[in-house]
XYZ file of C-alpha atoms in Angstrom:
735
model
C -11.075 25.176 29.189
C -14.476 24.609 31.267
C -17.798 26.008 30.657
C -18.367 29.455 31.364
C -19.644 29.999 34.639
C -20.761 32.962 37.189
C -18.886 31.151 40.035
C -15.146 31.686 40.766
C -12.709 29.032 40.090
C -12.820 27.687 43.784
C -16.447 28.400 44.722
C -17.794 27.818 48.112
C -18.424 24.051 48.379
C -22.004 23.170 49.396
C -22.646 21.218 52.541
C -23.068 17.415 51.675
C -26.684 16.232 52.367
C -27.276 14.924 55.609
C -29.401 12.233 54.375
C -30.493 10.290 51.459
C -33.853 12.117 51.251
C -31.819 15.480 51.389
C -30.196 14.477 48.154
C -33.846 14.679 46.391
C -34.453 18.379 47.573
C -34.577 20.956 45.111
C -35.170 18.609 42.197
C -38.198 19.260 39.956
C -40.809 16.514 39.671
C -39.230 14.954 36.522
C -35.587 15.049 37.790
C -36.859 13.445 40.909
C -38.320 10.468 38.939
C -35.215 10.342 37.543
C -33.207 10.130 40.892
C -35.735 7.703 42.768
C -36.001 5.482 39.448
C -33.327 2.997 40.905
C -34.455 -0.140 39.107
C -33.146 -0.520 35.588
C -33.531 0.088 32.513
C -34.272 3.728 32.839
C -34.201 6.318 29.663
C -33.787 9.930 30.269
C -34.626 11.965 27.330
C -33.229 15.440 28.253
C -33.510 18.472 26.502
C -30.910 21.164 26.494
C -30.355 23.037 29.429
C -32.853 20.737 31.713
C -30.417 19.673 34.204
C -29.614 16.242 32.976
C -25.981 15.948 34.894
C -27.972 17.424 37.966
C -30.557 14.348 37.906
C -28.288 11.682 37.048
C -25.762 12.641 39.724
C -28.615 12.897 42.241
C -29.988 9.443 41.104
C -26.655 7.671 41.858
C -25.905 9.523 44.940
C -29.532 8.702 46.145
C -29.013 5.138 45.277
C -25.610 5.122 47.315
C -26.833 6.937 50.212
C -30.251 4.762 50.585
C -28.004 1.601 50.523
C -29.344 0.591 47.247
C -26.458 0.824 45.145
C -22.711 0.145 46.341
C -20.256 2.779 45.341
C -17.746 0.612 43.729
C -20.452 -1.297 41.650
C -21.499 1.695 39.643
C -19.960 2.564 36.492
C -20.918 6.066 34.959
C -19.402 6.673 31.552
C -19.572 9.800 29.140
C -17.448 11.385 26.471
C -15.194 13.906 27.601
C -12.750 14.115 30.393
C -14.419 17.489 31.446
C -17.851 15.839 31.731
C -16.556 12.720 33.883
C -14.608 15.111 36.009
C -17.732 17.300 36.574
C -19.684 14.128 37.248
C -17.066 13.047 39.967
C -17.184 16.589 41.519
C -20.747 16.580 41.857
C -20.798 13.055 43.473
C -18.527 14.062 45.900
C -20.401 16.999 46.933
C -23.375 14.649 47.079
C -21.722 12.273 49.612
C -21.142 9.437 46.961
C -17.476 8.979 46.964
C -15.986 5.942 45.105
C -18.154 6.081 42.385
C -16.266 5.418 39.116
C -17.074 8.013 36.580
C -15.058 7.819 33.322
C -15.390 8.260 29.540
C -15.593 4.888 27.357
C -11.930 4.865 26.406
C -10.830 5.640 30.163
C -12.895 2.839 31.350
C -11.755 0.656 28.520
C -8.243 1.299 29.103
C -8.040 0.869 32.743
C -9.657 -2.711 32.080
C -7.160 -3.607 29.430
C -4.027 -2.708 31.216
C -5.229 -4.770 34.143
C -6.334 -8.015 32.297
C -3.822 -7.733 29.253
C -1.262 -9.799 31.026
C -3.586 -12.354 31.983
C -5.643 -12.523 28.467
C -2.608 -12.102 26.299
C 0.537 -12.221 28.135
C 3.444 -9.348 28.431
C 2.776 -5.732 28.511
C 0.182 -3.777 26.794
C 1.678 -2.181 23.558
C 2.350 1.430 23.493
C -0.742 3.997 23.017
C -0.062 6.303 20.013
C -0.410 9.909 20.873
C -1.156 11.261 17.350
C -2.463 8.551 14.472
C -1.646 11.382 11.794
C 1.931 10.863 11.671
C 1.333 7.211 11.328
C -1.026 7.670 8.744
C 1.483 9.697 7.008
C 4.168 7.226 7.343
C 1.838 4.302 6.056
C 1.161 6.543 3.017
C 4.735 7.185 2.252
C 5.306 3.342 2.318
C 2.753 3.043 -0.317
C 4.015 5.796 -2.616
C 1.029 7.930 -1.979
C 1.507 11.893 -1.398
C -1.238 13.248 0.774
C -1.604 17.269 1.395
C -2.246 18.091 4.829
C -5.931 18.388 4.370
C -6.122 14.854 2.815
C -3.968 13.608 5.650
C -6.711 14.979 8.206
C -9.539 13.579 6.136
C -7.850 10.085 5.607
C -7.194 9.779 9.291
C -10.911 10.858 9.886
C -12.179 7.929 7.551
C -9.797 5.349 9.419
C -11.226 6.337 12.850
C -14.834 6.067 11.298
C -14.283 2.466 10.186
C -12.958 1.458 13.584
C -15.892 2.875 15.493
C -18.193 1.229 13.039
C -16.183 -2.102 12.739
C -15.461 -1.749 9.331
C -12.286 -3.728 7.873
C -10.490 -2.338 5.127
C -11.632 -4.673 2.662
C -15.394 -3.376 3.280
C -14.498 0.395 3.341
C -15.647 0.980 -0.432
C -18.973 -0.632 0.168
C -19.471 0.693 3.850
C -18.559 4.213 2.714
C -21.034 4.202 -0.216
C -23.832 2.587 1.899
C -23.260 5.295 4.700
C -23.248 8.244 2.039
C -19.823 9.374 3.036
C -17.642 11.941 0.821
C -14.376 9.921 0.515
C -11.321 12.435 0.387
C -9.761 10.306 -2.191
C -10.786 6.914 -4.066
C -12.212 4.512 -1.733
C -10.167 1.762 -2.945
C -7.071 3.701 -2.133
C -8.275 4.768 1.269
C -8.808 0.925 1.988
C -5.155 0.236 1.289
C -4.023 3.384 3.206
C -6.237 1.657 6.105
C -4.691 -1.575 5.740
C -1.046 -0.363 5.424
C -1.745 1.681 8.642
C -2.747 -1.316 10.711
C 0.251 -3.247 9.458
C 2.409 -0.504 10.512
C 0.989 -0.136 13.871
C 1.318 -3.880 14.380
C 4.730 -3.790 13.256
C 5.856 -0.860 15.791
C 3.853 -2.506 18.607
C 1.443 0.466 18.637
C -2.310 0.599 19.566
C -4.315 3.547 18.736
C -7.292 5.060 20.429
C -10.167 2.883 18.771
C -7.970 -0.253 19.358
C -8.426 0.323 23.095
C -12.319 -0.270 22.611
C -11.728 -2.919 19.794
C -9.284 -4.912 22.004
C -11.426 -4.651 25.426
C -14.394 -5.932 23.351
C -12.000 -8.954 21.917
C -10.906 -9.789 25.357
C -14.615 -9.677 27.058
C -15.864 -11.836 24.229
C -13.097 -14.341 24.049
C -12.559 -14.604 28.022
C -15.555 -15.511 29.631
C -13.904 -15.714 33.150
C -12.728 -12.271 32.694
C -16.048 -10.880 31.454
C -17.646 -12.372 34.756
C -14.940 -10.791 36.622
C -15.772 -7.197 35.093
C -19.359 -8.052 35.766
C -19.008 -8.898 39.170
C -17.444 -5.592 39.788
C -19.823 -3.283 37.924
C -23.407 -3.956 38.331
C -25.035 -0.657 37.552
C -24.092 1.348 34.579
C -25.287 5.045 33.845
C -24.245 6.430 29.969
C -24.480 9.961 29.662
C -25.045 11.681 25.933
C -26.467 8.284 24.904
C -27.103 9.840 21.312
C -23.436 9.797 20.404
C -22.800 6.165 21.054
C -21.045 4.694 18.283
C -21.566 0.994 17.492
C -18.384 -0.240 19.143
C -19.314 1.517 22.029
C -22.621 0.022 22.381
C -21.047 -3.386 21.661
C -18.853 -2.977 24.679
C -21.823 -1.597 27.025
C -23.556 -4.884 25.885
C -20.447 -7.070 27.103
C -20.323 -5.118 30.141
C -23.876 -5.547 30.914
C -24.073 -9.169 29.982
C -27.720 -10.578 30.316
C -28.664 -7.676 32.877
C -30.438 -4.561 32.339
C -29.707 -2.496 35.400
C -28.761 0.534 33.134
C -29.655 4.384 32.985
C -28.978 6.089 29.751
C -29.450 9.810 29.178
C -29.520 11.790 25.876
C -31.296 13.836 23.334
C -31.708 12.801 19.715
C -31.874 16.473 18.620
C -28.375 16.919 19.662
C -26.833 14.273 17.633
C -24.202 16.239 15.612
C -21.176 13.716 15.398
C -22.585 11.308 12.989
C -19.116 11.606 10.902
C -17.463 9.950 13.991
C -19.825 7.122 13.889
C -22.155 8.317 16.449
C -25.957 7.302 15.802
C -29.186 8.242 17.921
C -30.316 4.791 16.874
C -29.402 3.261 20.193
C -31.226 5.854 22.219
C -34.723 5.793 19.876
C -34.451 1.850 19.993
C -33.967 1.635 23.615
C -37.620 1.106 24.538
C -38.020 -1.346 21.904
C -34.931 -3.278 23.401
C -36.239 -2.957 26.882
C -40.184 -2.916 27.114
C -39.816 -2.718 30.795
C -37.877 0.539 30.699
C -39.041 3.663 32.466
C -38.757 6.635 30.377
C -38.484 10.072 31.849
C -38.696 13.262 29.541
C -36.949 16.476 30.778
C -38.004 19.651 29.151
C -38.066 22.427 31.965
C -35.139 24.732 30.488
C -33.202 26.546 33.326
C -30.516 27.798 30.932
C -32.195 30.155 28.397
C -34.794 32.639 28.332
C -38.230 32.140 26.681
C -37.201 34.173 23.728
C -34.250 31.788 23.148
C -36.034 28.768 23.892
C -38.945 29.898 21.394
C -36.122 29.928 18.701
C -34.775 26.503 19.612
C -38.220 24.982 19.622
C -38.981 26.550 16.141
C -35.964 25.269 14.474
C -36.849 21.560 15.363
C -40.606 22.448 14.579
C -39.312 22.338 11.038
C -37.313 19.241 11.466
C -37.683 16.052 9.176
C -36.694 12.443 10.094
C -36.645 9.974 12.796
C -34.538 12.279 15.357
C -37.377 15.038 14.719
C -40.230 12.593 15.565
C -38.671 12.135 19.236
C -38.053 16.034 19.583
C -38.793 17.465 22.881
C -40.569 20.716 23.494
C -38.486 22.948 25.730
C -40.363 25.147 28.419
C -38.323 27.969 29.729
C -37.985 28.527 33.415
C -36.212 31.815 33.404
C -37.280 35.383 33.124
C -38.182 37.162 29.805
C -35.211 38.517 28.050
C -34.145 40.272 24.939
C -35.442 38.781 21.482
C -32.685 37.223 19.299
C -31.517 39.567 16.812
C -30.766 39.124 13.064
C -28.319 41.027 11.116
C -27.227 40.952 7.489
C -23.773 42.200 6.338
C -22.405 43.142 3.116
C -19.284 40.580 3.612
C -17.510 38.520 6.016
C -14.992 41.205 7.500
C -17.955 43.500 7.971
C -19.759 40.733 9.863
C -16.801 40.361 11.951
C -16.344 43.933 12.590
C -19.878 44.145 13.540
C -19.717 41.198 16.005
C -16.440 42.898 17.604
C -18.254 46.410 18.190
C -21.119 44.671 19.762
C -19.098 42.756 22.057
C -17.033 45.737 22.770
C -20.434 47.436 23.943
C -21.295 44.442 25.845
C -17.985 44.479 28.014
C -18.270 48.010 28.453
C -21.578 47.446 29.938
C -20.522 44.883 32.323
C -20.705 41.430 30.958
C -17.428 39.295 31.455
C -15.592 38.670 28.275
C -15.581 34.872 29.464
C -19.470 34.991 29.571
C -19.475 35.838 25.617
C -18.954 33.339 22.608
C -18.736 33.358 18.872
C -19.774 30.582 17.154
C -19.301 29.401 13.631
C -19.792 26.271 11.335
C -15.889 25.675 10.459
C -12.591 26.403 11.889
C -11.521 28.466 8.954
C -13.809 31.185 9.843
C -12.105 31.753 13.100
C -9.074 34.052 11.696
C -11.423 36.812 10.757
C -12.971 37.116 14.011
C -9.592 36.977 15.815
C -8.359 39.964 14.126
C -11.468 41.684 14.278
C -11.598 41.116 18.068
C -8.018 42.299 18.464
C -8.565 45.256 16.567
C -11.233 45.986 19.006
C -8.940 45.412 21.971
C -11.074 42.274 23.110
C -9.326 39.420 24.656
C -10.357 36.174 23.343
C -9.361 32.451 23.529
C -9.767 29.748 20.962
C -11.575 26.357 21.947
C -11.180 23.121 20.064
C -7.486 24.097 19.355
C -4.574 22.427 21.372
C -5.412 21.385 24.714
C -4.686 24.107 27.628
C -2.128 21.968 29.344
C -0.413 20.748 26.174
C 0.522 24.324 25.016
C 4.250 24.810 25.051
C 3.930 28.214 26.990
C 1.722 26.397 29.669
C 4.445 23.532 29.980
C 7.048 25.823 29.965
C 5.556 27.964 32.767
C 4.668 24.911 34.756
C 8.267 23.905 34.812
C 9.228 27.306 36.027
C 6.892 27.207 38.730
C 7.760 23.977 39.777
C 11.309 25.130 40.178
C 10.481 28.172 41.954
C 8.412 26.239 44.233
C 11.448 23.969 45.333
C 14.339 26.401 45.135
C 12.472 29.833 45.542
C 14.914 30.858 48.430
C 17.545 31.208 45.862
C 15.472 33.374 43.453
C 16.152 36.883 43.784
C 12.904 37.668 41.818
C 10.833 36.183 44.955
C 12.789 38.258 47.616
C 10.353 41.205 48.044
C 7.279 39.085 47.229
C 5.113 37.383 49.709
C 1.768 36.581 48.287
C 1.167 33.827 46.014
C -0.199 35.929 42.883
C 2.661 37.947 43.171
C 5.151 35.066 43.365
C 3.286 33.420 40.235
C 3.586 36.926 38.418
C 7.063 37.074 38.996
C 8.001 33.602 37.812
C 6.051 34.292 34.807
C 7.427 37.600 34.093
C 11.176 36.373 34.468
C 10.970 32.869 32.462
C 7.671 33.060 30.724
C 7.923 36.671 29.358
C 4.091 37.769 30.786
C 3.600 41.306 31.035
C 0.681 42.714 32.611
C -0.470 44.779 29.505
C -1.489 42.401 26.574
C 0.481 42.563 23.230
C -0.976 44.236 20.190
C -2.590 42.436 17.541
C -3.859 38.851 17.281
C -2.503 35.454 16.565
C 0.144 33.202 18.521
C 1.608 35.975 20.523
C -1.792 37.053 22.031
C -3.092 33.639 22.777
C 0.247 32.856 24.558
C -0.438 35.918 26.677
C -4.123 34.889 27.441
C -2.608 31.323 28.778
C -0.145 32.833 31.115
C -2.636 35.323 32.103
C -5.307 32.260 32.891
C -2.580 31.009 35.143
C -2.208 34.277 36.929
C -5.820 34.606 37.620
C -5.977 30.897 38.870
C -3.300 32.035 41.645
C -5.554 34.950 42.431
C -8.462 32.712 42.636
C -6.583 29.961 44.763
C -5.163 32.664 47.282
C -8.802 34.198 47.614
C -10.224 30.780 48.439
C -7.139 29.552 50.573
C -5.248 32.770 51.805
C -2.711 30.153 53.294
C -1.806 28.501 49.938
C 1.875 28.529 48.805
C 3.593 28.295 45.669
C 3.859 24.580 46.138
C 0.259 24.390 46.688
C -0.293 26.185 43.364
C 1.953 23.846 41.689
C -0.089 20.695 42.969
C -3.315 22.453 42.024
C -1.911 22.811 38.390
C -0.787 19.080 38.158
C -4.393 17.879 39.555
C -6.246 20.003 37.041
C -3.693 18.632 34.173
C -4.296 15.317 35.160
C -8.133 15.685 34.759
C -7.606 18.234 31.705
C -9.499 20.725 33.884
C -8.182 23.899 32.367
C -8.578 27.186 33.958
C -10.889 29.853 32.349
C -9.207 31.852 29.881
C -10.722 35.556 30.638
C -11.459 36.248 26.990
C -14.418 35.856 24.389
C -14.670 32.193 23.261
C -14.162 31.425 19.598
C -15.498 28.042 18.910
C -16.790 26.022 16.063
C -20.462 24.728 16.559
C -19.095 21.288 17.509
C -16.516 22.066 20.041
C -19.370 24.400 21.801
C -21.583 21.066 22.759
C -21.818 20.789 26.171
C -21.130 24.966 27.011
C -23.080 27.973 27.557
C -22.524 31.696 27.565
C -24.704 34.709 28.726
C -24.229 36.090 25.125
C -23.772 33.924 21.876
C -22.845 35.047 18.403
C -23.831 32.865 15.689
C -22.113 33.928 12.743
C -22.136 32.920 9.165
C -25.738 31.482 9.151
C -25.693 31.507 5.561
C -26.801 29.008 2.707
C -23.510 26.767 1.922
C -22.359 27.382 5.533
C -25.212 26.352 7.466
C -26.235 24.045 5.755
C -22.714 23.021 4.710
C -22.409 22.833 1.099
C -21.506 19.390 1.023
C -24.644 18.137 3.233
C -26.493 16.789 0.287
C -28.915 14.036 1.748
C -32.024 14.851 3.776
C -30.032 13.156 6.913
C -27.112 15.278 6.241
C -29.235 18.330 6.091
C -31.138 17.302 9.153
C -27.880 17.038 11.114
C -26.977 20.792 9.913
C -30.289 22.006 11.442
C -29.418 20.021 14.606
C -25.821 21.871 14.952
C -27.715 25.159 14.517
C -30.252 24.112 17.204
C -26.908 23.279 19.748
C -25.574 26.890 18.704
C -29.021 28.228 19.687
C -29.061 26.593 23.120
C -25.754 27.556 23.984
C -27.218 31.206 24.779
C -28.546 31.968 28.321
C -29.830 35.634 27.574
C -28.361 37.247 24.571
C -28.501 35.803 20.943
C -27.085 37.210 17.922
C -27.524 35.620 14.426
C -25.727 37.035 11.589
C -24.925 36.481 7.863
C -22.900 38.000 4.954
C -24.017 38.380 1.501
C -20.271 37.920 0.077
C -16.977 36.569 1.362
C -14.897 39.451 0.790
C -15.320 43.375 0.139
C -16.874 44.308 -3.311
C -17.714 40.553 -3.980
C -20.867 39.369 -5.446
C -23.683 39.227 -3.151
C -24.877 35.718 -3.973
C -25.348 34.382 -0.529
C -28.569 34.026 1.025
C -29.395 33.545 4.773
C -29.805 29.925 6.050
C -33.085 28.069 5.078
C -33.245 27.026 8.512
C -34.201 30.753 9.546
C -37.051 30.780 7.388
C -40.375 31.606 9.171
C -38.292 32.496 12.335
C -36.542 35.660 11.630
C -38.969 38.807 10.872
C -39.661 39.337 7.548
C -40.064 35.698 6.493
C -43.142 33.623 5.923
C -43.903 31.176 8.710
C -43.475 27.575 7.464
C -45.871 24.949 8.266
C -44.487 23.298 11.582
C -44.761 19.745 12.964
C -46.666 20.949 15.943
C -45.621 20.923 19.370
C -43.005 18.228 20.288
C -42.894 15.904 23.227
C -43.729 17.278 26.756
C -42.184 16.363 30.150
C -43.072 13.497 32.153
C -42.794 9.602 32.774
C -43.778 6.719 30.827
C -43.829 3.271 33.021
C -42.346 0.282 31.169
C -44.198 -2.952 30.525
C -43.581 -4.789 34.159
C -42.985 -8.368 34.146
C -41.468 -8.426 30.580
C -38.333 -10.480 30.886
C -38.904 -10.322 34.592
C -37.520 -13.695 35.223
C -34.277 -12.577 33.794
C -33.865 -9.776 36.191
C -32.083 -10.897 39.534
C -33.665 -10.147 42.598
C -30.791 -7.352 43.315
C -32.322 -5.530 40.324
C -35.688 -5.403 41.745
C -34.692 -3.443 44.627
C -35.988 -0.260 45.671
C -35.434 2.426 48.106
C -36.802 1.205 51.663
C -38.966 3.614 53.200
C -40.288 4.198 56.821
C -44.022 2.774 56.725
C -44.913 5.245 59.343
C -43.229 8.555 58.423
C -42.031 7.880 54.988
C -38.480 8.617 55.421
C -35.815 7.040 53.593
C -34.380 4.020 55.384
C -30.333 3.460 55.257
C -29.857 1.597 58.441
C -29.882 -2.214 57.748
C -31.803 -3.144 60.944
C -34.392 -0.121 60.045
C -34.676 -1.472 56.608
C -35.812 -4.958 57.969
C -38.514 -3.267 60.277
C -39.339 -1.245 57.616
C -39.581 1.725 60.108
C -37.524 4.242 61.748
C -35.965 2.854 65.277
C -37.979 5.612 67.027
C -41.224 5.642 64.971
C -44.122 3.977 66.763
C -44.296 0.135 66.432
C -47.456 -1.794 65.868
C -46.033 -5.292 66.688
C -48.014 -8.047 68.010
C -45.894 -8.690 71.357
C -47.541 -12.189 71.573
C -46.928 -13.083 68.290
C -43.068 -11.879 68.629
C -42.678 -14.184 71.661
C -44.236 -17.307 70.058
C -41.798 -16.574 66.824
C -38.956 -16.575 69.340
C -39.840 -19.545 71.090
C -39.965 -21.583 67.686
C -36.720 -20.183 66.661
C -34.986 -21.505 69.786
C -36.175 -25.045 68.797
C -35.055 -24.665 65.320
C -31.642 -23.363 66.362
C -31.144 -26.321 68.846
C -32.167 -28.955 66.656
C -29.853 -27.609 63.772
C -27.007 -26.883 66.135
C -26.620 -23.158 65.182
C -26.936 -19.781 66.844
C -30.331 -18.411 67.062
C -29.826 -15.573 64.635
C -28.731 -18.041 61.962
C -32.428 -19.037 61.592
C -33.682 -15.429 61.696
C -32.574 -12.360 63.219
C -34.370 -10.419 66.170
C -35.317 -7.676 63.571
C -36.791 -10.013 61.195
C -38.760 -11.547 63.774
C -39.950 -8.085 64.812
C -40.738 -7.236 61.004
C -42.756 -10.621 60.818
C -44.596 -9.775 64.026
C -45.526 -6.206 62.779
C -46.464 -7.145 59.301
C -48.277 -10.284 60.352
C -48.096 -12.020 56.627
C -50.720 -14.288 55.657
C -49.154 -15.603 52.493
C -45.714 -16.678 50.903
C -45.661 -13.361 48.789
C -46.206 -11.486 51.830
C -43.643 -13.077 53.830
C -41.147 -13.089 50.818
C -41.072 -9.236 50.893
C -39.914 -8.819 54.411
C -36.056 -8.066 54.429
C -34.258 -11.119 55.840
C -36.546 -13.859 54.500
C -34.374 -15.265 51.723
C -35.691 -17.864 49.217
C -33.906 -20.704 50.757
C -35.224 -19.578 54.356
C -38.856 -19.308 52.886
C -38.375 -23.024 51.538
C -37.243 -23.888 54.870
C -39.332 -22.115 57.542
C -42.128 -20.387 55.288
C -44.907 -22.806 56.235
C -44.373 -22.868 59.881
C -43.711 -19.170 60.237
C -47.182 -18.605 58.298
C -48.969 -21.110 60.473
C -47.700 -19.290 63.672
C -48.854 -15.891 62.185
C -52.268 -17.482 61.688
C -52.399 -18.576 65.423
C -52.219 -22.379 64.594
C -50.425 -24.745 66.702
C -47.451 -26.451 65.176
C -47.350 -30.387 65.548
C -43.807 -30.426 66.759
C -42.206 -31.298 63.240
C -39.092 -29.530 62.574
C -38.461 -28.081 59.385
C -35.254 -29.600 57.477
C -33.124 -27.671 55.233
C-alpha cells in the first residue's frame, strides 16, 4: 500500500521542466543546495517531512539535465521497492529517464545474475522465498523443536548474523557484545545457524542476505568484474543512510572503489531498525571519513503543523546518546493546527473503543478513512482495534501483513480479470455492461464474491472485501483518467503495479505498527498504547535500547500532518489492576507533567562546506566538474558548444577578433605539420573561448573546456604566448 495522499491514484502528471534551471524552481534554499552540490561527497541530514526525496531527485535530474551526470552512470539505492518506484517516477517527471533507482538487494541481485556465469559458472542458485520453513527443516534435522514464535525469532537472529557478517561460531560472543536477547541458548542458535547454512547449500538455494554476501564476494575476488561495475556506475545516491547495515556499507564501498562521488541522505533520529543490523554510525561518521564533504541540513518541515512539530522536537530534546547529539530542530512551514490530545483509559478495550469513536467522528466530518491511521508498538495490539473499528462501522486495512498482490483473493481476482479480458465476449455477465468499472465489478462479483455492501464484523472476511474493493476503486480511477481504457488496459495496469509492488490505496483506516509506518503520513494519527512496558517496550533495558524506543515514538509523531491523538490505558483488560503508567517519554510534554531539563535546540538548517583539497589528488577530473553557467546571463548551459564558450549562443560576446584570427592561423600550421585536421588541434569553439577569456597562465587556460591536460602540455606555452601578443619563433610544438 502506498503512502496516504490527497491526490487520486492517477493524478494529473505535471509538465516536464523545460530546462535544467527549471528543475530548481520551487526548491527552498537548502534543497537547492542539495540539488546543485554535484561534486561528491555530499551528506544530506534531512529531518522528517523536510522533502528529502524531492531534494535528491531534483539533484539527480539537475545533474542529468545540465549535462554533468550521464543517466546510465547514476545508481540511486534505497530500502523498499515502494521508495525506489517513487524515485523512478519522480525522475521521469523531471525528464531524467534512464537513471537506475533500486533497493540494495535489487541492484545486487541484478549484478549477481549477470556476472555469476563468468565468476562462478553455471546458473545462479534459486532464491528461497521464505527462509522460515528452511529454518524449521534445519531445526528438525537437529532434533530441536521450535514453536511458531521461536521459529520467527531464530530466523531473525540468523538474518542479523548475516547482515553483520557474523559466522555461526562467533554468534554467542557477537550477540552478547551487541546486547541481544537470544530467543534460545546462544550456542544452540549457533548450531541452528550452521545447520541452516548447510541445508541451504545442499538444496542449492540462496536467501535474501546471500544476495549481498555473494555480490560482495564476487567484487572482492574479481578485480575485472569490480572494474566493470565501477565503469558502469560512477555516481551514487543512498537514501535512508541511517539504516545501512555493515554488509550494505561493504557493498557500497566496493561499488565506489577509490572514488567519492557519493551523496547520502538520512536522519539519525529515525534509526529504528537496529535489530536488523542497521546502524547510524555510517551517517554520523561520514564527515570524518570524507573531510571534504559538503553537509546540508534540511529542517523546514512541510508535513506537520507547528503543534505536531513542537511535540516531535520536545521528544528529542530529552534524548541522550550519539544520535541525539546530531538531532535536527524542525521548523514547521504549515499553518497552525489543533494541539495534540492526550487521553487516559481504564483498559485496552476502552482505549480501542475511544479511538474508534473519534475516528468515526472524523470520517463523518469529511476526513477520508485512508487519511487516518492507528499506530501501535506491537502487532499483537492490532486485534482489539480491528474489532472496535468493525463495531463502529469503520473500514480498515492492515499494513505490514501480507503484501497486497500476494493475497490469495487478489491473485484469484487477477486471474479472473485476465480471463475476462481475453474471452469477455463469451461471458454473459459482461453482456450488459460497457464501462470499465462495471466490468470489473461484474467479474469480481461473479468469481470473487465481491458485494457492494461490506460484510458485518472484522477479521479475514472484512479484509478480503477491502482488498477487492481496492481493485474496484482502482478501476474507477483509471476510467476517470483514461475514459477509453479497456479491461485489458486494467489488467496491464495491475501487472505493472504488481511488478513494482505499487499497491492501490485501500479505502480504510490504516492499522500499523510504528516500524511499518516509517515513510508514510496521514492527516490524523492515533498513537495508542503509549504506556510504560509498551513504549519503551519491556525488554528495552540498555540506554541505547531505551533511546531507540524514544526514536520510534518520534517516528510515530512525525507521521501526523494535522491531528495527533496520544492515548494509553491503565490495565490490559476490564476489571484488571490499574498498574500501568503513561510513557516516561511524555513527561514534561503532556499537560499536567513537570517539564524536564532539555538539551537545548538541535541543529538548524544550513550548509557546511568540506575542507577542500583533502585527498584532492585522488579525485578524478570528472568528479571535479560543476554545472556550467553562462558568464553573461547566468543560465545553466547544456549544449556542448555553449559550455565551451561558457555563454549562451545568443548572449553578447567580448571576443578579441584579432586574437581569434591569430589562433586560427597558428592552428592551421600545427595541423599541417602533424598531418591532421584543424579541429584535432583545437575546435573553433575552443579557440573562441580562448579569445574571449584571454588566459594569462596555465591554470586559467586549463579551465577552458576543450583544453585537456595533453593539449595543455603540447600547445599551452604557444597559446599563452599568442594571448600575450608575443611573436612565435616558428618552432612547432610536438606531442
